[in-house]
Tab-separated table of C-alpha atoms in Angstrom:
chain	number	residue	atom	x	y	z
A	1	MET	CA	39.621	-7.523	114.270
A	2	LYS	CA	42.837	-7.991	116.327
A	3	SER	CA	46.180	-6.923	114.974
A	4	HIS	CA	49.034	-9.407	114.509
A	5	ASP	CA	50.702	-8.051	117.644
A	6	GLU	CA	47.529	-8.383	119.668
A	7	ASN	CA	47.061	-11.967	118.487
A	8	GLY	CA	50.653	-12.699	119.365
A	9	ASP	CA	50.250	-11.278	122.854
A	10	ALA	CA	47.073	-13.223	123.425
A	11	ALA	CA	48.655	-16.380	122.114
A	12	GLY	CA	51.646	-15.801	124.362
A	13	LYS	CA	49.491	-15.539	127.482
A	14	ARG	CA	47.712	-18.880	127.009
A	15	PRO	CA	50.846	-21.071	126.831
A	16	GLY	CA	52.228	-19.092	129.745
A	17	ARG	CA	49.578	-20.538	132.087
A	18	ARG	CA	50.841	-24.108	131.614
A	19	PRO	CA	54.293	-23.653	133.144
A	20	ARG	CA	52.716	-21.847	136.092
A	21	LEU	CA	50.188	-24.678	136.601
A	22	LEU	CA	52.921	-27.306	136.315
A	23	LYS	CA	55.039	-25.382	138.779
A	24	ALA	CA	52.122	-25.147	141.243
A	25	ALA	CA	51.386	-28.861	140.825
A	26	GLY	CA	55.043	-29.662	141.307
A	27	LEU	CA	55.204	-27.606	144.493
A	28	THR	CA	52.036	-29.288	145.768
A	29	LEU	CA	53.439	-32.751	145.029
A	30	ALA	CA	56.760	-31.865	146.606
A	31	GLY	CA	54.942	-30.565	149.662
A	32	ALA	CA	52.887	-33.733	149.895
A	33	LEU	CA	56.036	-35.831	149.615
A	34	VAL	CA	57.756	-33.809	152.321
A	35	LEU	CA	54.689	-34.122	154.553
A	36	GLY	CA	54.437	-37.840	153.750
A	37	ILE	CA	58.093	-38.433	154.521
A	38	GLY	CA	57.754	-36.323	157.637
A	39	ALA	CA	54.665	-38.249	158.744
A	40	ALA	CA	56.382	-41.557	158.043
A	41	GLY	CA	59.430	-40.385	159.957
A	42	TRP	CA	57.284	-39.264	162.875
A	43	ALA	CA	55.350	-42.569	162.827
A	44	TYR	CA	58.599	-44.568	162.879
A	45	TRP	CA	59.976	-42.436	165.703
A	46	HIS	CA	56.734	-42.745	167.666
A	47	LEU	CA	56.465	-46.520	167.262
A	48	ASN	CA	60.154	-46.973	168.014
A	49	SER	CA	59.969	-44.825	171.152
A	50	ASN	CA	56.924	-46.802	172.325
A	51	ILE	CA	59.062	-49.866	173.018
A	52	LYS	CA	60.452	-50.252	176.529
A	53	SER	CA	63.397	-52.569	177.180
A	54	VAL	CA	65.421	-54.298	179.877
A	55	ASP	CA	69.123	-55.126	179.446
A	56	ILE	CA	68.842	-58.746	180.561
A	57	ASN	CA	72.170	-59.854	179.086
A	58	SER	CA	74.134	-57.316	181.120
A	59	ALA	CA	72.173	-58.059	184.274
A	60	LEU	CA	72.671	-61.843	184.096
A	61	GLY	CA	76.187	-61.968	182.639
A	62	ASP	CA	77.695	-65.269	181.489
A	63	ASP	CA	76.235	-67.567	184.145
A	64	ARG	CA	73.518	-68.832	181.843
A	65	PRO	CA	72.688	-71.873	179.670
A	66	ALA	CA	74.552	-72.093	176.369
A	67	LYS	CA	73.057	-70.571	173.227
A	68	SER	CA	71.589	-72.786	170.525
A	69	VAL	CA	74.114	-74.411	168.193
A	70	THR	CA	74.404	-72.648	164.835
A	71	THR	CA	73.701	-74.762	161.763
A	72	PRO	CA	76.054	-74.081	158.807
A	73	THR	CA	74.338	-72.246	155.952
A	74	PRO	CA	74.265	-74.331	152.713
A	75	SER	CA	76.542	-72.889	150.058
A	76	GLY	CA	74.886	-71.251	147.077
A	77	THR	CA	71.752	-70.348	149.009
A	78	ALA	CA	70.378	-67.076	147.595
A	79	SER	CA	68.345	-66.076	150.650
A	80	PRO	CA	69.667	-68.084	153.592
A	81	LEU	CA	67.235	-68.841	156.378
A	82	PRO	CA	68.204	-68.135	159.979
A	83	THR	CA	70.768	-70.695	161.074
A	84	GLU	CA	69.840	-71.239	164.694
A	85	ALA	CA	66.744	-71.953	166.724
A	86	ILE	CA	65.590	-69.254	169.121
A	87	ASN	CA	63.738	-69.341	172.416
A	88	ILE	CA	61.640	-66.392	173.507
A	89	LEU	CA	60.134	-65.980	176.963
A	90	VAL	CA	56.745	-64.295	176.539
A	91	LEU	CA	55.087	-62.944	179.675
A	92	GLY	CA	51.616	-61.497	180.082
A	93	SER	CA	51.885	-59.018	182.930
A	94	ASP	CA	48.941	-58.036	185.095
A	95	SER	CA	50.535	-54.688	185.866
A	96	ARG	CA	47.998	-52.230	187.293
A	97	SER	CA	50.050	-49.145	186.427
A	98	GLY	CA	48.167	-46.541	184.390
A	99	LYS	CA	44.437	-45.825	184.186
A	100	GLU	CA	43.795	-48.296	181.350
A	101	ASN	CA	45.443	-51.231	183.123
A	102	LYS	CA	43.646	-50.399	186.364
A	103	ALA	CA	40.317	-50.307	184.548
A	104	LEU	CA	40.972	-53.724	183.050
A	105	GLY	CA	42.532	-55.377	186.078
A	106	GLY	CA	42.039	-53.292	189.207
A	107	GLY	CA	44.370	-53.335	192.182
A	108	SER	CA	47.457	-51.305	193.015
A	109	SER	CA	50.343	-50.474	190.700
A	110	GLY	CA	52.817	-52.291	192.923
A	111	GLY	CA	51.263	-55.738	192.535
A	112	ALA	CA	52.420	-56.731	189.042
A	113	ARG	CA	52.754	-60.471	188.398
A	114	SER	CA	53.355	-62.664	185.377
A	115	ASP	CA	49.873	-64.066	184.862
A	116	THR	CA	50.918	-65.807	181.651
A	117	ALA	CA	54.299	-67.377	180.891
A	118	MET	CA	55.139	-69.082	177.612
A	119	VAL	CA	58.448	-70.263	176.203
A	120	VAL	CA	58.223	-69.935	172.417
A	121	HIS	CA	60.724	-72.180	170.613
A	122	ILE	CA	61.183	-71.465	166.895
A	123	ASP	CA	63.211	-73.918	164.827
A	124	ALA	CA	66.265	-72.939	162.781
A	125	GLY	CA	64.360	-72.893	159.489
A	126	ARG	CA	61.507	-70.801	160.938
A	127	THR	CA	59.020	-73.412	159.733
A	128	LYS	CA	57.772	-74.731	163.085
A	129	ALA	CA	57.196	-73.406	166.571
A	130	THR	CA	56.501	-74.967	169.947
A	131	VAL	CA	54.840	-72.930	172.678
A	132	VAL	CA	55.305	-74.293	176.196
A	133	SER	CA	53.136	-72.790	178.933
A	134	ILE	CA	54.481	-72.747	182.487
A	135	PRO	CA	51.702	-72.810	185.106
A	136	ARG	CA	51.952	-69.782	187.361
A	137	ASP	CA	51.158	-71.981	190.389
A	138	THR	CA	54.229	-74.181	189.845
A	139	LEU	CA	56.471	-74.433	192.909
A	140	VAL	CA	60.119	-73.862	191.964
A	141	THR	CA	63.457	-72.990	193.462
A	142	ARG	CA	63.724	-69.306	192.649
A	143	PRO	CA	67.411	-68.404	192.202
A	144	SER	CA	69.122	-65.328	193.577
A	145	CYS	CA	68.387	-62.483	191.168
A	146	PRO	CA	70.175	-59.141	190.708
A	147	LEU	CA	68.109	-56.072	191.513
A	148	GLU	CA	68.121	-52.851	189.516
A	149	SER	CA	68.587	-50.897	192.742
A	150	GLY	CA	71.645	-52.965	193.662
A	151	GLY	CA	72.129	-56.153	195.630
A	152	SER	CA	70.154	-59.299	194.902
A	153	THR	CA	67.242	-61.373	196.079
A	154	ALA	CA	67.733	-64.440	198.235
A	155	VAL	CA	67.285	-67.972	196.905
A	156	ALA	CA	63.725	-69.113	197.652
A	157	TYR	CA	62.632	-72.741	197.847
A	158	ASN	CA	59.087	-73.891	197.052
A	159	ALA	CA	58.268	-70.452	195.709
A	160	MET	CA	55.450	-69.885	193.241
A	161	PHE	CA	56.833	-69.465	189.744
A	162	ASN	CA	55.160	-66.117	189.107
A	163	SER	CA	56.741	-64.632	192.236
A	164	ALA	CA	60.005	-64.273	190.280
A	165	TYR	CA	58.584	-61.388	188.273
A	166	ALA	CA	57.006	-59.862	191.361
A	167	VAL	CA	60.310	-59.694	193.288
A	168	GLY	CA	62.815	-59.086	190.492
A	169	GLY	CA	60.989	-58.110	187.309
A	170	ALA	CA	61.944	-59.353	183.868
A	171	VAL	CA	65.522	-60.222	184.850
A	172	CYS	CA	64.424	-62.575	187.630
A	173	ALA	CA	61.680	-64.077	185.460
A	174	VAL	CA	64.241	-64.952	182.771
A	175	LYS	CA	66.765	-66.274	185.287
A	176	THR	CA	64.135	-68.443	186.969
A	177	VAL	CA	62.957	-69.912	183.654
A	178	GLU	CA	66.536	-70.643	182.623
A	179	SER	CA	67.189	-72.192	186.036
A	180	ILE	CA	64.270	-74.646	185.883
A	181	THR	CA	64.616	-75.473	182.169
A	182	ASN	CA	68.363	-75.168	181.483
A	183	VAL	CA	67.307	-73.536	178.193
A	184	ARG	CA	68.765	-70.185	177.139
A	185	MET	CA	66.155	-67.470	176.606
A	186	ASP	CA	67.440	-65.592	173.547
A	187	HIS	CA	64.786	-62.918	173.859
A	188	TYR	CA	62.166	-61.595	176.254
A	189	ILE	CA	58.801	-60.062	175.393
A	190	GLU	CA	56.247	-58.758	177.883
A	191	ILE	CA	52.779	-57.432	177.076
A	192	ASP	CA	50.450	-55.767	179.570
A	193	PHE	CA	46.668	-55.776	180.054
A	194	SER	CA	45.755	-52.661	178.095
A	195	GLY	CA	48.132	-53.462	175.231
A	196	PHE	CA	46.623	-56.882	174.713
A	197	ALA	CA	43.100	-55.449	174.685
A	198	LYS	CA	44.122	-52.675	172.255
A	199	LEU	CA	45.729	-55.202	169.906
A	200	VAL	CA	42.576	-57.315	169.759
A	201	ASN	CA	40.437	-54.227	169.130
A	202	ALA	CA	42.825	-52.978	166.434
A	203	LEU	CA	42.441	-56.306	164.636
A	204	GLY	CA	38.671	-56.028	164.737
A	205	GLY	CA	38.271	-58.681	167.428
A	206	VAL	CA	39.327	-62.304	167.641
A	207	THR	CA	37.194	-65.372	166.952
A	208	VAL	CA	37.430	-68.317	169.353
A	209	THR	CA	35.401	-71.445	169.992
A	210	THR	CA	34.783	-72.568	173.568
A	211	ASP	CA	33.907	-76.167	174.388
A	212	GLU	CA	31.909	-75.376	177.511
A	213	ASP	CA	29.927	-72.566	179.083
A	214	ILE	CA	32.020	-69.988	180.943
A	215	ASP	CA	30.718	-68.097	183.939
A	216	ASP	CA	33.573	-66.601	185.964
A	217	ASP	CA	32.792	-63.955	188.581
A	218	ASP	CA	36.488	-63.045	188.892
A	219	SER	CA	37.125	-62.315	185.209
A	220	HIS	CA	33.500	-61.149	184.712
A	221	LEU	CA	33.182	-63.301	181.597
A	222	LYS	CA	29.994	-65.126	180.691
A	223	LEU	CA	30.001	-67.095	177.428
A	224	ALA	CA	27.859	-69.944	176.184
A	225	ALA	CA	29.731	-72.830	174.573
A	226	GLY	CA	30.304	-72.124	170.895
A	227	THR	CA	32.040	-69.697	168.548
A	228	HIS	CA	32.337	-66.036	169.491
A	229	THR	CA	34.080	-62.938	168.157
A	230	LEU	CA	35.478	-61.207	171.219
A	231	ASN	CA	36.534	-57.583	171.644
A	232	GLY	CA	39.681	-56.654	173.550
A	233	LYS	CA	38.121	-56.581	177.010
A	234	GLN	CA	36.383	-59.928	176.454
A	235	ALA	CA	39.531	-61.560	175.056
A	236	LEU	CA	41.506	-60.385	178.079
A	237	ALA	CA	38.823	-61.793	180.373
A	238	LEU	CA	39.063	-65.117	178.515
A	239	ALA	CA	42.833	-65.171	179.010
A	240	ARG	CA	42.322	-64.622	182.752
A	241	THR	CA	39.426	-67.046	183.265
A	242	ARG	CA	40.087	-70.030	185.507
A	243	HIS	CA	37.244	-70.437	188.001
A	244	GLY	CA	34.482	-70.740	185.441
A	245	ILE	CA	35.896	-73.782	183.638
A	246	GLY	CA	37.041	-77.311	184.428
A	247	ASP	CA	38.339	-77.797	187.956
A	248	GLY	CA	39.067	-74.090	188.380
A	249	SER	CA	42.839	-74.583	188.251
A	250	ASP	CA	45.453	-72.662	186.296
A	251	LEU	CA	45.705	-75.581	183.851
A	252	GLY	CA	42.236	-74.845	182.484
A	253	ARG	CA	43.156	-71.190	181.994
A	254	ILE	CA	46.316	-72.213	180.118
A	255	GLY	CA	44.198	-74.166	177.638
A	256	LEU	CA	42.133	-71.047	176.936
A	257	GLN	CA	45.271	-68.919	176.580
A	258	GLN	CA	46.806	-71.307	174.070
A	259	LYS	CA	43.585	-71.333	172.059
A	260	LEU	CA	43.551	-67.539	172.143
A	261	VAL	CA	47.161	-67.253	170.913
A	262	LYS	CA	46.390	-69.422	167.887
A	263	ALA	CA	43.225	-67.468	167.164
A	264	LEU	CA	45.180	-64.194	167.273
A	265	LEU	CA	47.764	-65.545	164.817
A	266	GLU	CA	44.987	-66.616	162.468
A	267	GLN	CA	43.352	-63.185	162.759
A	268	ILE	CA	46.627	-61.390	162.004
A	269	SER	CA	47.403	-63.614	159.006
A	270	SER	CA	43.883	-63.171	157.578
A	271	THR	CA	43.938	-59.370	157.926
A	272	ASN	CA	45.569	-57.586	154.990
A	273	LEU	CA	47.126	-54.784	156.996
A	274	LEU	CA	49.279	-53.568	154.100
A	275	SER	CA	46.150	-52.498	152.207
A	276	ASP	CA	44.999	-50.288	155.088
A	277	PRO	CA	47.796	-48.016	156.376
A	278	THR	CA	45.563	-46.603	159.104
A	279	GLN	CA	44.776	-50.021	160.565
A	280	LEU	CA	48.410	-51.080	160.141
A	281	TYR	CA	49.528	-48.086	162.183
A	282	THR	CA	46.832	-48.727	164.816
A	283	VAL	CA	47.946	-52.350	165.182
A	284	ALA	CA	51.633	-51.379	165.280
A	285	ASP	CA	50.915	-48.677	167.877
A	286	ALA	CA	48.972	-51.146	170.029
A	287	ILE	CA	51.771	-53.721	169.847
A	288	THR	CA	54.734	-51.431	170.440
A	289	GLY	CA	52.949	-49.348	173.056
A	290	SER	CA	52.409	-52.370	175.282
A	291	LEU	CA	55.756	-54.116	174.866
A	292	THR	CA	58.761	-54.477	177.103
A	293	THR	CA	61.567	-56.431	175.442
A	294	ASP	CA	65.194	-57.327	175.938
A	295	THR	CA	67.676	-54.967	174.289
A	296	GLY	CA	67.995	-57.324	171.322
A	297	LEU	CA	64.415	-56.532	170.260
A	298	ASP	CA	63.992	-52.972	171.460
A	299	SER	CA	63.722	-51.273	168.082
A	300	LEU	CA	61.147	-51.317	165.321
A	301	THR	CA	63.824	-52.529	162.903
A	302	GLU	CA	64.694	-55.533	165.076
A	303	LEU	CA	61.054	-56.443	165.665
A	304	MET	CA	60.316	-56.170	161.935
A	305	SER	CA	63.327	-58.356	161.141
A	306	LEU	CA	62.051	-61.042	163.520
A	307	GLY	CA	58.557	-60.739	162.061
A	308	GLU	CA	59.825	-61.064	158.488
A	309	SER	CA	61.722	-64.235	159.373
A	310	LEU	CA	58.463	-65.713	160.691
A	311	GLN	CA	56.218	-64.720	157.779
A	312	GLY	CA	55.944	-68.317	156.539
A	313	LEU	CA	54.848	-69.570	159.962
A	314	SER	CA	51.116	-70.188	160.391
A	315	ALA	CA	48.978	-71.227	163.342
A	316	ASP	CA	48.969	-74.766	161.925
A	317	ASP	CA	52.763	-74.837	162.247
A	318	MET	CA	52.551	-74.059	165.955
A	319	LYS	CA	52.337	-76.760	168.613
A	320	THR	CA	51.073	-75.748	172.063
A	321	VAL	CA	51.883	-77.799	175.151
A	322	THR	CA	52.019	-77.312	178.905
A	323	MET	CA	54.998	-78.182	181.054
A	324	PRO	CA	54.173	-81.593	182.602
A	325	VAL	CA	53.168	-81.076	186.239
A	326	VAL	CA	51.619	-82.999	189.136
A	327	THR	CA	49.954	-81.817	192.318
A	328	ALA	CA	52.513	-80.626	194.855
A	329	PRO	CA	52.829	-82.977	197.863
A	330	SER	CA	52.935	-79.977	200.207
A	331	ASN	CA	49.949	-78.092	198.820
A	332	ALA	CA	46.966	-79.409	196.886
A	333	ASN	CA	46.515	-75.969	195.272
A	334	ARG	CA	50.025	-75.947	193.782
A	335	VAL	CA	51.874	-78.075	191.227
A	336	VAL	CA	55.452	-79.206	190.661
A	337	ALA	CA	57.261	-80.362	187.537
A	338	ASP	CA	56.489	-83.957	186.613
A	339	GLU	CA	59.835	-85.668	186.079
A	340	PRO	CA	61.390	-86.976	183.937
A	341	GLU	CA	58.774	-85.787	181.413
A	342	ALA	CA	59.382	-82.092	182.109
A	343	SER	CA	63.150	-82.374	181.679
A	344	GLU	CA	62.701	-84.369	178.466
A	345	LEU	CA	60.473	-81.611	177.071
A	346	TRP	CA	63.014	-78.892	177.826
A	347	GLU	CA	65.816	-81.035	176.407
A	348	SER	CA	63.987	-81.135	173.088
A	349	LEU	CA	64.101	-77.336	172.898
A	350	ARG	CA	67.851	-76.934	173.359
């Protein structure tokens, strides 16, 4: 039989374990929080540093079309919507730099062109969008463009539209679009081959429906007419296909690209990324790792702000059109803007 002192000592030891356990649990939780915050901080830094940018505003100066007119914000509005429309030039670059891009596109690293060009116009209320594709084979007057190395390019007449990017990069692409449309490009976004493929894979593929069989030796895509879920490499091939459909012109490829853009938006909106942090990070890494933007969108915060303003926009709210063109008189394999229809379209986006 234990003495009173022995019972007291024994009783004292048992309660003493609880503070030690709570302390250990507290240290573990604190450590997890520190690691979590550290991981989140590293993830933000990594995603932010992924984004490459070009200072287009400084390069082009003030000799540009006017910005969209700002609409006054109604008084008493709790959460005011953006007050001006924005126009974003989106380019799909066929850059061959890096092993992944070479594997998907082949060729040398010095031959980058803008295979896809879309002007995305978003209305002031962020409730509707119009996507205008510019055929890469359009003959334009390419303006003189400043070069990063100094000096400038010469004005070129009857030049292919996509040559602007080839000779002067993003700055010349923006200046050429503004020159032929007289519409101010508020932002610039460029995505490369491997980034596009990674994005599609990170989303688990993209589902599209084709109206005819596709068999293109250049893009290496073979698809029977119907609905297909494509992986990244297949989706990229679809975006590049032109010879296996219609008359083999760039206009047929544009139709596929527009269909693909809508399908991607539908896939993103139907995927609950917030419930899967790993997939969310994979998607964010794929997007930021493949982007080149203007300096107004070159941070994760700025991209997220733009994305949040567009969260009510669905694929059904997006209209896709192609700049009106006709066959060029000088070359049956090229096109020129069909006037006055082309000018009327651009006027509607100012």
